[in-house]
Amino acid sequence: AQSVTQLDSHVSVSEGTPVLLRCNYSSSYSPSLFWYVQHPNKGLQLLLKYTSAATLVKGINGFEAEFKKSETSFHLTKPSAHMSDAAEYFCVVREDTGNQFYFGTGTSLTVIP
Amino acid sequence: NAGVTQTPKFQVLKTGQSMTLQCAQDMNHNSMYWYRQDPGMGLRLIYYSASEGTTDKGEVPNGYNVSRLNKREFSLRLESAAPSQTSVYFCASIERAYLYDGYTFGSGTRLTVV
């Protein structure tokens, strides 16, 4: 069975410092993994996705994530936080058959000026 | 702009009332989904339609029904609303799930049941 654990419900960083949002997954087979961002009162937007082509995945707005099979992790990083990065971030795993996606509980990122 | 359109954006219902949430996509996607979002619980799948003419239950289907009216439209119905259904509802679509594309989400419907 698939599941996703986001290890931090809230993360605060200062503007210009690195961002690390942690995600661990459980999947029977080689998973498809995604990160989404949700700004306040908005829908969810795809940041990046892992589909086995490369372990380091680059996304929009300077974000990237590294797939580590040995650690069953897919952590999201950004070298330098910007005020506009303040949002809710969701890690998502796709079911093996492809019909369902499972969401983590989300990590709220605060960026301090 | 192409995308997923949800209506209404906000709704207040009394316990026991019924309503239908509408969702339409103009990207010719095959699969459509309804999620609810509650604080601290992420998004949970209510129902999905892998292709036109099919619907399947997700994680939390009780109290809901769906209709895949055509390829573009996928509606969610609450027959007798309960306070536990107070939530933000998101519709999403994808061309085909096994192609690894991410969802396109609508902007959500904020529903309050009093």
mmCIF file with all atom_site columns, C-alpha atoms in Angstrom:
data_model
loop_
_atom_site.group_PDB
_atom_site.id
_atom_site.type_symbol
_atom_site.label_atom_id
_atom_site.label_alt_id
_atom_site.label_comp_id
_atom_site.label_asym_id
_atom_site.label_entity_id
_atom_site.label_seq_id
_atom_site.pdbx_PDB_ins_code
_atom_site.Cartn_x
_atom_site.Cartn_y
_atom_site.Cartn_z
_atom_site.occupancy
_atom_site.B_iso_or_equiv
_atom_site.pdbx_formal_charge
_atom_site.auth_seq_id
_atom_site.auth_comp_id
_atom_site.auth_asym_id
_atom_site.auth_atom_id
_atom_site.pdbx_PDB_model_num
ATOM 1   C CA . ALA A 1 1   ? 0.000   0.000  0.000   1.00 0.00 ? 1   ALA A CA 1
ATOM 2   C CA . GLN A 1 2   ? 1.118   3.516  -0.717  1.00 0.00 ? 2   GLN A CA 1
ATOM 3   C CA . SER A 1 3   ? 1.465   6.246  1.872   1.00 0.00 ? 3   SER A CA 1
ATOM 4   C CA . VAL A 1 4   ? 3.269   9.517  2.347   1.00 0.00 ? 4   VAL A CA 1
ATOM 5   C CA . THR A 1 5   ? 4.645   11.080 5.527   1.00 0.00 ? 5   THR A CA 1
ATOM 6   C CA . GLN A 1 6   ? 5.603   14.718 5.660   1.00 0.00 ? 6   GLN A CA 1
ATOM 7   C CA . LEU A 1 7   ? 7.837   14.958 8.667   1.00 0.00 ? 7   LEU A CA 1
ATOM 8   C CA . ASP A 1 8   ? 7.215   18.609 9.526   1.00 0.00 ? 8   ASP A CA 1
ATOM 9   C CA . SER A 1 9   ? 3.828   20.278 9.709   1.00 0.00 ? 9   SER A CA 1
ATOM 10  C CA . HIS A 1 10  ? 5.415   23.751 9.921   1.00 0.00 ? 10  HIS A CA 1
ATOM 11  C CA . VAL A 1 11  ? 8.770   25.087 8.766   1.00 0.00 ? 11  VAL A CA 1
ATOM 12  C CA . SER A 1 12  ? 10.049  28.639 9.241   1.00 0.00 ? 12  SER A CA 1
ATOM 13  C CA . VAL A 1 13  ? 13.066  30.043 7.435   1.00 0.00 ? 13  VAL A CA 1
ATOM 14  C CA . SER A 1 14  ? 14.551  33.475 6.976   1.00 0.00 ? 14  SER A CA 1
ATOM 15  C CA . GLU A 1 15  ? 14.465  35.048 3.552   1.00 0.00 ? 15  GLU A CA 1
ATOM 16  C CA . GLY A 1 16  ? 17.585  34.108 1.615   1.00 0.00 ? 16  GLY A CA 1
ATOM 17  C CA . THR A 1 17  ? 18.310  30.943 3.603   1.00 0.00 ? 17  THR A CA 1
ATOM 18  C CA . PRO A 1 18  ? 17.878  27.357 2.365   1.00 0.00 ? 18  PRO A CA 1
ATOM 19  C CA . VAL A 1 19  ? 14.578  25.505 2.468   1.00 0.00 ? 19  VAL A CA 1
ATOM 20  C CA . LEU A 1 20  ? 14.231  21.802 3.308   1.00 0.00 ? 20  LEU A CA 1
ATOM 21  C CA . LEU A 1 21  ? 10.804  20.137 3.377   1.00 0.00 ? 21  LEU A CA 1
ATOM 22  C CA . ARG A 1 22  ? 10.959  16.458 4.210   1.00 0.00 ? 22  ARG A CA 1
ATOM 23  C CA . CYS A 1 23  ? 8.897   13.638 2.723   1.00 0.00 ? 23  CYS A CA 1
ATOM 24  C CA . ASN A 1 24  ? 9.085   9.880  3.190   1.00 0.00 ? 24  ASN A CA 1
ATOM 25  C CA . TYR A 1 25  ? 6.981   7.462  1.202   1.00 0.00 ? 25  TYR A CA 1
ATOM 26  C CA . SER A 1 26  ? 5.899   3.882  1.311   1.00 0.00 ? 26  SER A CA 1
ATOM 27  C CA . SER A 1 27  ? 5.293   2.106  -1.954  1.00 0.00 ? 27  SER A CA 1
ATOM 28  C CA . SER A 1 28  ? 5.310   -1.472 -3.104  1.00 0.00 ? 28  SER A CA 1
ATOM 29  C CA . TYR A 1 29  ? 7.003   -0.737 -6.397  1.00 0.00 ? 29  TYR A CA 1
ATOM 30  C CA . SER A 1 30  ? 8.999   2.042  -7.986  1.00 0.00 ? 30  SER A CA 1
ATOM 31  C CA . PRO A 1 31  ? 6.855   5.040  -7.212  1.00 0.00 ? 31  PRO A CA 1
ATOM 32  C CA . SER A 1 32  ? 5.861   8.186  -9.000  1.00 0.00 ? 32  SER A CA 1
ATOM 33  C CA . LEU A 1 33  ? 6.276   11.110 -6.624  1.00 0.00 ? 33  LEU A CA 1
ATOM 34  C CA . PHE A 1 34  ? 5.171   14.718 -6.820  1.00 0.00 ? 34  PHE A CA 1
ATOM 35  C CA . TRP A 1 35  ? 5.418   17.958 -4.907  1.00 0.00 ? 35  TRP A CA 1
ATOM 36  C CA . TYR A 1 36  ? 2.574   20.480 -5.059  1.00 0.00 ? 36  TYR A CA 1
ATOM 37  C CA . VAL A 1 37  ? 2.350   23.996 -3.679  1.00 0.00 ? 37  VAL A CA 1
ATOM 38  C CA . GLN A 1 38  ? -0.806  25.716 -2.473  1.00 0.00 ? 38  GLN A CA 1
ATOM 39  C CA . HIS A 1 39  ? -0.839  29.435 -1.844  1.00 0.00 ? 39  HIS A CA 1
ATOM 40  C CA . PRO A 1 40  ? -3.523  30.802 0.500   1.00 0.00 ? 40  PRO A CA 1
ATOM 41  C CA . ASN A 1 41  ? -7.048  30.404 -0.852  1.00 0.00 ? 41  ASN A CA 1
ATOM 42  C CA . LYS A 1 42  ? -5.734  28.976 -4.115  1.00 0.00 ? 42  LYS A CA 1
ATOM 43  C CA . GLY A 1 43  ? -5.735  25.612 -5.822  1.00 0.00 ? 43  GLY A CA 1
ATOM 44  C CA . LEU A 1 44  ? -2.732  23.321 -5.945  1.00 0.00 ? 44  LEU A CA 1
ATOM 45  C CA . GLN A 1 45  ? 0.052   23.790 -8.456  1.00 0.00 ? 45  GLN A CA 1
ATOM 46  C CA . LEU A 1 46  ? 2.535   21.137 -9.553  1.00 0.00 ? 46  LEU A CA 1
ATOM 47  C CA . LEU A 1 47  ? 6.104   21.992 -8.513  1.00 0.00 ? 47  LEU A CA 1
ATOM 48  C CA . LEU A 1 48  ? 7.924   18.908 -9.768  1.00 0.00 ? 48  LEU A CA 1
ATOM 49  C CA . LYS A 1 49  ? 7.631   15.171 -10.283 1.00 0.00 ? 49  LYS A CA 1
ATOM 50  C CA . TYR A 1 50  ? 9.803   12.063 -10.109 1.00 0.00 ? 50  TYR A CA 1
ATOM 51  C CA . THR A 1 51  ? 9.102   9.314  -12.625 1.00 0.00 ? 51  THR A CA 1
ATOM 52  C CA . SER A 1 52  ? 12.354  7.274  -12.523 1.00 0.00 ? 52  SER A CA 1
ATOM 53  C CA . ALA A 1 53  ? 14.164  9.199  -15.299 1.00 0.00 ? 53  ALA A CA 1
ATOM 54  C CA . ALA A 1 54  ? 16.583  10.958 -12.904 1.00 0.00 ? 54  ALA A CA 1
ATOM 55  C CA . THR A 1 55  ? 16.968  10.954 -9.136  1.00 0.00 ? 55  THR A CA 1
ATOM 56  C CA . LEU A 1 56  ? 17.474  14.723 -8.901  1.00 0.00 ? 56  LEU A CA 1
ATOM 57  C CA . VAL A 1 57  ? 14.426  16.515 -10.187 1.00 0.00 ? 57  VAL A CA 1
ATOM 58  C CA . LYS A 1 58  ? 14.247  20.217 -10.899 1.00 0.00 ? 58  LYS A CA 1
ATOM 59  C CA . GLY A 1 59  ? 10.986  22.071 -10.689 1.00 0.00 ? 59  GLY A CA 1
ATOM 60  C CA . ILE A 1 60  ? 9.599   25.543 -11.003 1.00 0.00 ? 60  ILE A CA 1
ATOM 61  C CA . ASN A 1 61  ? 10.647  28.576 -8.964  1.00 0.00 ? 61  ASN A CA 1
ATOM 62  C CA . GLY A 1 62  ? 14.093  27.146 -8.134  1.00 0.00 ? 62  GLY A CA 1
ATOM 63  C CA . PHE A 1 63  ? 12.842  24.108 -6.221  1.00 0.00 ? 63  PHE A CA 1
ATOM 64  C CA . GLU A 1 64  ? 14.325  20.659 -6.597  1.00 0.00 ? 64  GLU A CA 1
ATOM 65  C CA . ALA A 1 65  ? 13.918  17.262 -4.981  1.00 0.00 ? 65  ALA A CA 1
ATOM 66  C CA . GLU A 1 66  ? 16.096  14.185 -4.725  1.00 0.00 ? 66  GLU A CA 1
ATOM 67  C CA . PHE A 1 67  ? 14.724  10.670 -4.824  1.00 0.00 ? 67  PHE A CA 1
ATOM 68  C CA . LYS A 1 68  ? 16.622  8.363  -2.462  1.00 0.00 ? 68  LYS A CA 1
ATOM 69  C CA . LYS A 1 69  ? 15.362  4.828  -2.728  1.00 0.00 ? 69  LYS A CA 1
ATOM 70  C CA . SER A 1 70  ? 17.498  3.517  0.145   1.00 0.00 ? 70  SER A CA 1
ATOM 71  C CA . GLU A 1 71  ? 15.961  6.104  2.460   1.00 0.00 ? 71  GLU A CA 1
ATOM 72  C CA . THR A 1 72  ? 12.498  6.069  0.810   1.00 0.00 ? 72  THR A CA 1
ATOM 73  C CA . SER A 1 73  ? 12.673  9.845  0.784   1.00 0.00 ? 73  SER A CA 1
ATOM 74  C CA . PHE A 1 74  ? 11.828  12.633 -1.627  1.00 0.00 ? 74  PHE A CA 1
ATOM 75  C CA . HIS A 1 75  ? 12.813  15.833 0.159   1.00 0.00 ? 75  HIS A CA 1
ATOM 76  C CA . LEU A 1 76  ? 12.138  19.235 -1.384  1.00 0.00 ? 76  LEU A CA 1
ATOM 77  C CA . THR A 1 77  ? 14.852  21.882 -1.299  1.00 0.00 ? 77  THR A CA 1
ATOM 78  C CA . LYS A 1 78  ? 15.568  25.399 -2.451  1.00 0.00 ? 78  LYS A CA 1
ATOM 79  C CA . PRO A 1 79  ? 18.903  27.188 -1.968  1.00 0.00 ? 79  PRO A CA 1
ATOM 80  C CA . SER A 1 80  ? 17.471  30.574 -1.070  1.00 0.00 ? 80  SER A CA 1
ATOM 81  C CA . ALA A 1 81  ? 13.953  31.244 0.206   1.00 0.00 ? 81  ALA A CA 1
ATOM 82  C CA . HIS A 1 82  ? 11.885  34.091 -1.161  1.00 0.00 ? 82  HIS A CA 1
ATOM 83  C CA . MET A 1 83  ? 8.909   35.726 0.511   1.00 0.00 ? 83  MET A CA 1
ATOM 84  C CA . SER A 1 84  ? 6.678   34.429 -2.276  1.00 0.00 ? 84  SER A CA 1
ATOM 85  C CA . ASP A 1 85  ? 7.563   30.841 -1.291  1.00 0.00 ? 85  ASP A CA 1
ATOM 86  C CA . ALA A 1 86  ? 5.376   31.089 1.807   1.00 0.00 ? 86  ALA A CA 1
ATOM 87  C CA . ALA A 1 87  ? 2.677   28.477 1.179   1.00 0.00 ? 87  ALA A CA 1
ATOM 88  C CA . GLU A 1 88  ? 1.509   24.950 1.960   1.00 0.00 ? 88  GLU A CA 1
ATOM 89  C CA . TYR A 1 89  ? 3.476   22.150 0.307   1.00 0.00 ? 89  TYR A CA 1
ATOM 90  C CA . PHE A 1 90  ? 2.191   18.652 -0.342  1.00 0.00 ? 90  PHE A CA 1
ATOM 91  C CA . CYS A 1 91  ? 4.135   15.511 -1.161  1.00 0.00 ? 91  CYS A CA 1
ATOM 92  C CA . VAL A 1 92  ? 2.142   13.029 -3.262  1.00 0.00 ? 92  VAL A CA 1
ATOM 93  C CA . VAL A 1 93  ? 2.687   9.406  -4.303  1.00 0.00 ? 93  VAL A CA 1
ATOM 94  C CA . ARG A 1 94  ? 0.903   7.742  -7.183  1.00 0.00 ? 94  ARG A CA 1
ATOM 95  C CA . GLU A 1 95  ? -0.740  4.378  -6.749  1.00 0.00 ? 95  GLU A CA 1
ATOM 96  C CA . ASP A 1 96  ? 0.879   1.511  -8.654  1.00 0.00 ? 96  ASP A CA 1
ATOM 97  C CA . THR A 1 97  ? -2.086  1.125  -10.998 1.00 0.00 ? 97  THR A CA 1
ATOM 98  C CA . GLY A 1 98  ? -2.009  4.835  -11.698 1.00 0.00 ? 98  GLY A CA 1
ATOM 99  C CA . ASN A 1 99  ? -5.573  5.660  -10.787 1.00 0.00 ? 99  ASN A CA 1
ATOM 100 C CA . GLN A 1 100 ? -5.093  7.163  -7.365  1.00 0.00 ? 100 GLN A CA 1
ATOM 101 C CA . PHE A 1 101 ? -2.721  9.624  -5.802  1.00 0.00 ? 101 PHE A CA 1
ATOM 102 C CA . TYR A 1 102 ? -2.053  9.809  -2.059  1.00 0.00 ? 102 TYR A CA 1
ATOM 103 C CA . PHE A 1 103 ? -1.325  13.123 -0.377  1.00 0.00 ? 103 PHE A CA 1
ATOM 104 C CA . GLY A 1 104 ? 0.790   13.876 2.646   1.00 0.00 ? 104 GLY A CA 1
ATOM 105 C CA . THR A 1 105 ? -0.740  16.067 5.334   1.00 0.00 ? 105 THR A CA 1
ATOM 106 C CA . GLY A 1 106 ? 1.175   19.102 4.144   1.00 0.00 ? 106 GLY A CA 1
ATOM 107 C CA . THR A 1 107 ? 3.969   21.353 5.383   1.00 0.00 ? 107 THR A CA 1
ATOM 108 C CA . SER A 1 108 ? 3.298   25.027 5.959   1.00 0.00 ? 108 SER A CA 1
ATOM 109 C CA . LEU A 1 109 ? 6.316   27.125 5.015   1.00 0.00 ? 109 LEU A CA 1
ATOM 110 C CA . THR A 1 110 ? 6.759   30.546 6.609   1.00 0.00 ? 110 THR A CA 1
ATOM 111 C CA . VAL A 1 111 ? 9.414   32.902 5.270   1.00 0.00 ? 111 VAL A CA 1
ATOM 112 C CA . ILE A 1 112 ? 10.618  35.541 7.721   1.00 0.00 ? 112 ILE A CA 1
ATOM 113 C CA . PRO A 1 113 ? 11.808  38.833 6.256   1.00 0.00 ? 113 PRO A CA 1
ATOM 114 C CA . ASN B 2 1   ? -7.436  30.189 -19.998 1.00 0.00 ? 1   ASN B CA 1
ATOM 115 C CA . ALA B 2 2   ? -7.446  26.409 -20.202 1.00 0.00 ? 2   ALA B CA 1
ATOM 116 C CA . GLY B 2 3   ? -7.936  24.590 -16.946 1.00 0.00 ? 3   GLY B CA 1
ATOM 117 C CA . VAL B 2 4   ? -10.392 23.223 -14.423 1.00 0.00 ? 4   VAL B CA 1
ATOM 118 C CA . THR B 2 5   ? -13.374 25.340 -13.447 1.00 0.00 ? 5   THR B CA 1
ATOM 119 C CA . GLN B 2 6   ? -15.309 24.733 -10.266 1.00 0.00 ? 6   GLN B CA 1
ATOM 120 C CA . THR B 2 7   ? -18.593 26.287 -9.246  1.00 0.00 ? 7   THR B CA 1
ATOM 121 C CA . PRO B 2 8   ? -19.606 27.638 -6.850  1.00 0.00 ? 8   PRO B CA 1
ATOM 122 C CA . LYS B 2 9   ? -16.566 29.049 -5.049  1.00 0.00 ? 9   LYS B CA 1
ATOM 123 C CA . PHE B 2 10  ? -18.375 29.402 -1.730  1.00 0.00 ? 10  PHE B CA 1
ATOM 124 C CA . GLN B 2 11  ? -21.523 27.824 -0.327  1.00 0.00 ? 11  GLN B CA 1
ATOM 125 C CA . VAL B 2 12  ? -23.298 27.679 3.021   1.00 0.00 ? 12  VAL B CA 1
ATOM 126 C CA . LEU B 2 13  ? -25.817 24.884 3.544   1.00 0.00 ? 13  LEU B CA 1
ATOM 127 C CA . LYS B 2 14  ? -28.107 23.917 6.360   1.00 0.00 ? 14  LYS B CA 1
ATOM 128 C CA . THR B 2 15  ? -27.913 20.388 7.696   1.00 0.00 ? 15  THR B CA 1
ATOM 129 C CA . GLY B 2 16  ? -30.014 18.103 5.523   1.00 0.00 ? 16  GLY B CA 1
ATOM 130 C CA . GLN B 2 17  ? -29.957 20.284 2.424   1.00 0.00 ? 17  GLN B CA 1
ATOM 131 C CA . SER B 2 18  ? -28.643 18.946 -0.857  1.00 0.00 ? 18  SER B CA 1
ATOM 132 C CA . MET B 2 19  ? -26.400 20.508 -3.444  1.00 0.00 ? 19  MET B CA 1
ATOM 133 C CA . THR B 2 20  ? -24.236 19.694 -6.434  1.00 0.00 ? 20  THR B CA 1
ATOM 134 C CA . LEU B 2 21  ? -20.698 20.906 -6.956  1.00 0.00 ? 21  LEU B CA 1
ATOM 135 C CA . GLN B 2 22  ? -19.838 21.367 -10.585 1.00 0.00 ? 22  GLN B CA 1
ATOM 136 C CA . CYS B 2 23  ? -16.500 20.767 -12.254 1.00 0.00 ? 23  CYS B CA 1
ATOM 137 C CA . ALA B 2 24  ? -15.538 21.189 -15.891 1.00 0.00 ? 24  ALA B CA 1
ATOM 138 C CA . GLN B 2 25  ? -12.208 20.883 -17.684 1.00 0.00 ? 25  GLN B CA 1
ATOM 139 C CA . ASP B 2 26  ? -11.343 22.011 -21.190 1.00 0.00 ? 26  ASP B CA 1
ATOM 140 C CA . MET B 2 27  ? -8.064  20.129 -21.649 1.00 0.00 ? 27  MET B CA 1
ATOM 141 C CA . ASN B 2 28  ? -9.611  16.947 -23.060 1.00 0.00 ? 28  ASN B CA 1
ATOM 142 C CA . HIS B 2 29  ? -8.397  15.012 -20.040 1.00 0.00 ? 29  HIS B CA 1
ATOM 143 C CA . ASN B 2 30  ? -9.645  11.477 -19.505 1.00 0.00 ? 30  ASN B CA 1
ATOM 144 C CA . SER B 2 31  ? -9.513  11.210 -15.718 1.00 0.00 ? 31  SER B CA 1
ATOM 145 C CA . MET B 2 32  ? -11.215 13.448 -13.179 1.00 0.00 ? 32  MET B CA 1
ATOM 146 C CA . TYR B 2 33  ? -11.168 13.466 -9.386  1.00 0.00 ? 33  TYR B CA 1
ATOM 147 C CA . TRP B 2 34  ? -12.901 14.980 -6.380  1.00 0.00 ? 34  TRP B CA 1
ATOM 148 C CA . TYR B 2 35  ? -10.924 15.649 -3.195  1.00 0.00 ? 35  TYR B CA 1
ATOM 149 C CA . ARG B 2 36  ? -11.739 17.245 0.101   1.00 0.00 ? 36  ARG B CA 1
ATOM 150 C CA . GLN B 2 37  ? -9.181  19.185 2.100   1.00 0.00 ? 37  GLN B CA 1
ATOM 151 C CA . ASP B 2 38  ? -9.382  19.420 5.864   1.00 0.00 ? 38  ASP B CA 1
ATOM 152 C CA . PRO B 2 39  ? -6.849  21.022 8.220   1.00 0.00 ? 39  PRO B CA 1
ATOM 153 C CA . GLY B 2 40  ? -4.044  18.652 9.189   1.00 0.00 ? 40  GLY B CA 1
ATOM 154 C CA . MET B 2 41  ? -5.334  15.873 6.932   1.00 0.00 ? 41  MET B CA 1
ATOM 155 C CA . GLY B 2 42  ? -4.075  16.821 3.516   1.00 0.00 ? 42  GLY B CA 1
ATOM 156 C CA . LEU B 2 43  ? -6.310  15.991 0.572   1.00 0.00 ? 43  LEU B CA 1
ATOM 157 C CA . ARG B 2 44  ? -8.464  12.889 0.624   1.00 0.00 ? 44  ARG B CA 1
ATOM 158 C CA . LEU B 2 45  ? -9.980  11.330 -2.445  1.00 0.00 ? 45  LEU B CA 1
ATOM 159 C CA . ILE B 2 46  ? -13.770 11.144 -2.495  1.00 0.00 ? 46  ILE B CA 1
ATOM 160 C CA . TYR B 2 47  ? -14.504 9.735  -5.946  1.00 0.00 ? 47  TYR B CA 1
ATOM 161 C CA . TYR B 2 48  ? -12.756 9.561  -9.260  1.00 0.00 ? 48  TYR B CA 1
ATOM 162 C CA . SER B 2 49  ? -13.568 8.829  -12.859 1.00 0.00 ? 49  SER B CA 1
ATOM 163 C CA . ALA B 2 50  ? -10.728 7.159  -14.725 1.00 0.00 ? 50  ALA B CA 1
ATOM 164 C CA . SER B 2 51  ? -12.493 7.667  -18.042 1.00 0.00 ? 51  SER B CA 1
ATOM 165 C CA . GLU B 2 52  ? -15.826 8.823  -19.396 1.00 0.00 ? 52  GLU B CA 1
ATOM 166 C CA . GLY B 2 53  ? -18.549 6.442  -18.310 1.00 0.00 ? 53  GLY B CA 1
ATOM 167 C CA . THR B 2 54  ? -16.762 5.095  -15.226 1.00 0.00 ? 54  THR B CA 1
ATOM 168 C CA . THR B 2 55  ? -16.669 6.197  -11.614 1.00 0.00 ? 55  THR B CA 1
ATOM 169 C CA . ASP B 2 56  ? -15.027 4.654  -8.552  1.00 0.00 ? 56  ASP B CA 1
ATOM 170 C CA . LYS B 2 57  ? -14.945 5.291  -4.838  1.00 0.00 ? 57  LYS B CA 1
ATOM 171 C CA . GLY B 2 58  ? -11.948 6.819  -3.200  1.00 0.00 ? 58  GLY B CA 1
ATOM 172 C CA . GLU B 2 59  ? -10.933 6.967  0.416   1.00 0.00 ? 59  GLU B CA 1
ATOM 173 C CA . VAL B 2 60  ? -13.945 8.886  1.808   1.00 0.00 ? 60  VAL B CA 1
ATOM 174 C CA . PRO B 2 61  ? -17.022 8.335  -0.434  1.00 0.00 ? 61  PRO B CA 1
ATOM 175 C CA . ASN B 2 62  ? -19.746 8.119  2.222   1.00 0.00 ? 62  ASN B CA 1
ATOM 176 C CA . GLY B 2 63  ? -22.353 10.848 1.924   1.00 0.00 ? 63  GLY B CA 1
ATOM 177 C CA . TYR B 2 64  ? -21.438 11.711 -1.669  1.00 0.00 ? 64  TYR B CA 1
ATOM 178 C CA . ASN B 2 65  ? -22.429 10.729 -5.158  1.00 0.00 ? 65  ASN B CA 1
ATOM 179 C CA . VAL B 2 66  ? -20.854 11.637 -8.480  1.00 0.00 ? 66  VAL B CA 1
ATOM 180 C CA . SER B 2 67  ? -21.793 11.839 -12.123 1.00 0.00 ? 67  SER B CA 1
ATOM 181 C CA . ARG B 2 68  ? -19.439 11.891 -15.078 1.00 0.00 ? 68  ARG B CA 1
ATOM 182 C CA . LEU B 2 69  ? -21.801 13.763 -17.354 1.00 0.00 ? 69  LEU B CA 1
ATOM 183 C CA . ASN B 2 70  ? -19.464 13.720 -20.339 1.00 0.00 ? 70  ASN B CA 1
ATOM 184 C CA . LYS B 2 71  ? -15.731 13.901 -20.898 1.00 0.00 ? 71  LYS B CA 1
ATOM 185 C CA . ARG B 2 72  ? -15.580 17.519 -19.708 1.00 0.00 ? 72  ARG B CA 1
ATOM 186 C CA . GLU B 2 73  ? -17.806 17.481 -16.643 1.00 0.00 ? 73  GLU B CA 1
ATOM 187 C CA . PHE B 2 74  ? -17.693 15.643 -13.323 1.00 0.00 ? 74  PHE B CA 1
ATOM 188 C CA . SER B 2 75  ? -20.154 16.667 -10.615 1.00 0.00 ? 75  SER B CA 1
ATOM 189 C CA . LEU B 2 76  ? -20.226 15.892 -6.902  1.00 0.00 ? 76  LEU B CA 1
ATOM 190 C CA . ARG B 2 77  ? -23.553 15.698 -5.071  1.00 0.00 ? 77  ARG B CA 1
ATOM 191 C CA . LEU B 2 78  ? -24.299 15.897 -1.388  1.00 0.00 ? 78  LEU B CA 1
ATOM 192 C CA . GLU B 2 79  ? -27.774 14.446 -0.892  1.00 0.00 ? 79  GLU B CA 1
ATOM 193 C CA . SER B 2 80  ? -28.191 15.377 2.772   1.00 0.00 ? 80  SER B CA 1
ATOM 194 C CA . ALA B 2 81  ? -25.449 17.655 3.986   1.00 0.00 ? 81  ALA B CA 1
ATOM 195 C CA . ALA B 2 82  ? -23.918 17.140 7.423   1.00 0.00 ? 82  ALA B CA 1
ATOM 196 C CA . PRO B 2 83  ? -21.595 19.425 9.429   1.00 0.00 ? 83  PRO B CA 1
ATOM 197 C CA . SER B 2 84  ? -18.830 16.834 8.965   1.00 0.00 ? 84  SER B CA 1
ATOM 198 C CA . GLN B 2 85  ? -18.894 17.698 5.265   1.00 0.00 ? 85  GLN B CA 1
ATOM 199 C CA . THR B 2 86  ? -17.722 21.233 5.961   1.00 0.00 ? 86  THR B CA 1
ATOM 200 C CA . SER B 2 87  ? -14.526 21.358 3.934   1.00 0.00 ? 87  SER B CA 1
ATOM 201 C CA . VAL B 2 88  ? -12.793 22.730 0.895   1.00 0.00 ? 88  VAL B CA 1
ATOM 202 C CA . TYR B 2 89  ? -13.488 20.627 -2.169  1.00 0.00 ? 89  TYR B CA 1
ATOM 203 C CA . PHE B 2 90  ? -11.114 20.381 -5.099  1.00 0.00 ? 90  PHE B CA 1
ATOM 204 C CA . CYS B 2 91  ? -11.706 18.931 -8.514  1.00 0.00 ? 91  CYS B CA 1
ATOM 205 C CA . ALA B 2 92  ? -8.701  17.755 -10.516 1.00 0.00 ? 92  ALA B CA 1
ATOM 206 C CA . SER B 2 93  ? -8.067  16.237 -13.902 1.00 0.00 ? 93  SER B CA 1
ATOM 207 C CA . ILE B 2 94  ? -5.294  14.378 -15.672 1.00 0.00 ? 94  ILE B CA 1
ATOM 208 C CA . GLU B 2 95  ? -4.940  13.129 -19.224 1.00 0.00 ? 95  GLU B CA 1
ATOM 209 C CA . ARG B 2 96  ? -4.182  9.579  -18.158 1.00 0.00 ? 96  ARG B CA 1
ATOM 210 C CA . ALA B 2 97  ? -2.854  8.765  -14.703 1.00 0.00 ? 97  ALA B CA 1
ATOM 211 C CA . TYR B 2 98  ? -0.329  6.219  -15.909 1.00 0.00 ? 98  TYR B CA 1
ATOM 212 C CA . LEU B 2 99  ? 1.466   8.808  -18.048 1.00 0.00 ? 99  LEU B CA 1
ATOM 213 C CA . TYR B 2 100 ? 2.860   10.320 -14.836 1.00 0.00 ? 100 TYR B CA 1
ATOM 214 C CA . ASP B 2 101 ? 1.523   13.765 -15.468 1.00 0.00 ? 101 ASP B CA 1
ATOM 215 C CA . GLY B 2 102 ? 0.516   15.734 -12.447 1.00 0.00 ? 102 GLY B CA 1
ATOM 216 C CA . TYR B 2 103 ? -2.990  16.848 -11.757 1.00 0.00 ? 103 TYR B CA 1
ATOM 217 C CA . THR B 2 104 ? -4.476  20.125 -12.862 1.00 0.00 ? 104 THR B CA 1
ATOM 218 C CA . PHE B 2 105 ? -6.565  21.432 -9.991  1.00 0.00 ? 105 PHE B CA 1
ATOM 219 C CA . GLY B 2 106 ? -9.516  23.746 -9.848  1.00 0.00 ? 106 GLY B CA 1
ATOM 220 C CA . SER B 2 107 ? -9.476  26.667 -7.444  1.00 0.00 ? 107 SER B CA 1
ATOM 221 C CA . GLY B 2 108 ? -11.762 24.943 -4.949  1.00 0.00 ? 108 GLY B CA 1
ATOM 222 C CA . THR B 2 109 ? -15.212 25.223 -3.400  1.00 0.00 ? 109 THR B CA 1
ATOM 223 C CA . ARG B 2 110 ? -15.388 26.254 0.229   1.00 0.00 ? 110 ARG B CA 1
ATOM 224 C CA . LEU B 2 111 ? -18.453 24.575 1.748   1.00 0.00 ? 111 LEU B CA 1
ATOM 225 C CA . THR B 2 112 ? -19.833 25.245 5.204   1.00 0.00 ? 112 THR B CA 1
ATOM 226 C CA . VAL B 2 113 ? -22.655 23.124 6.624   1.00 0.00 ? 113 VAL B CA 1
ATOM 227 C CA . VAL B 2 114 ? -24.410 24.636 9.638   1.00 0.00 ? 114 VAL B CA 1
#
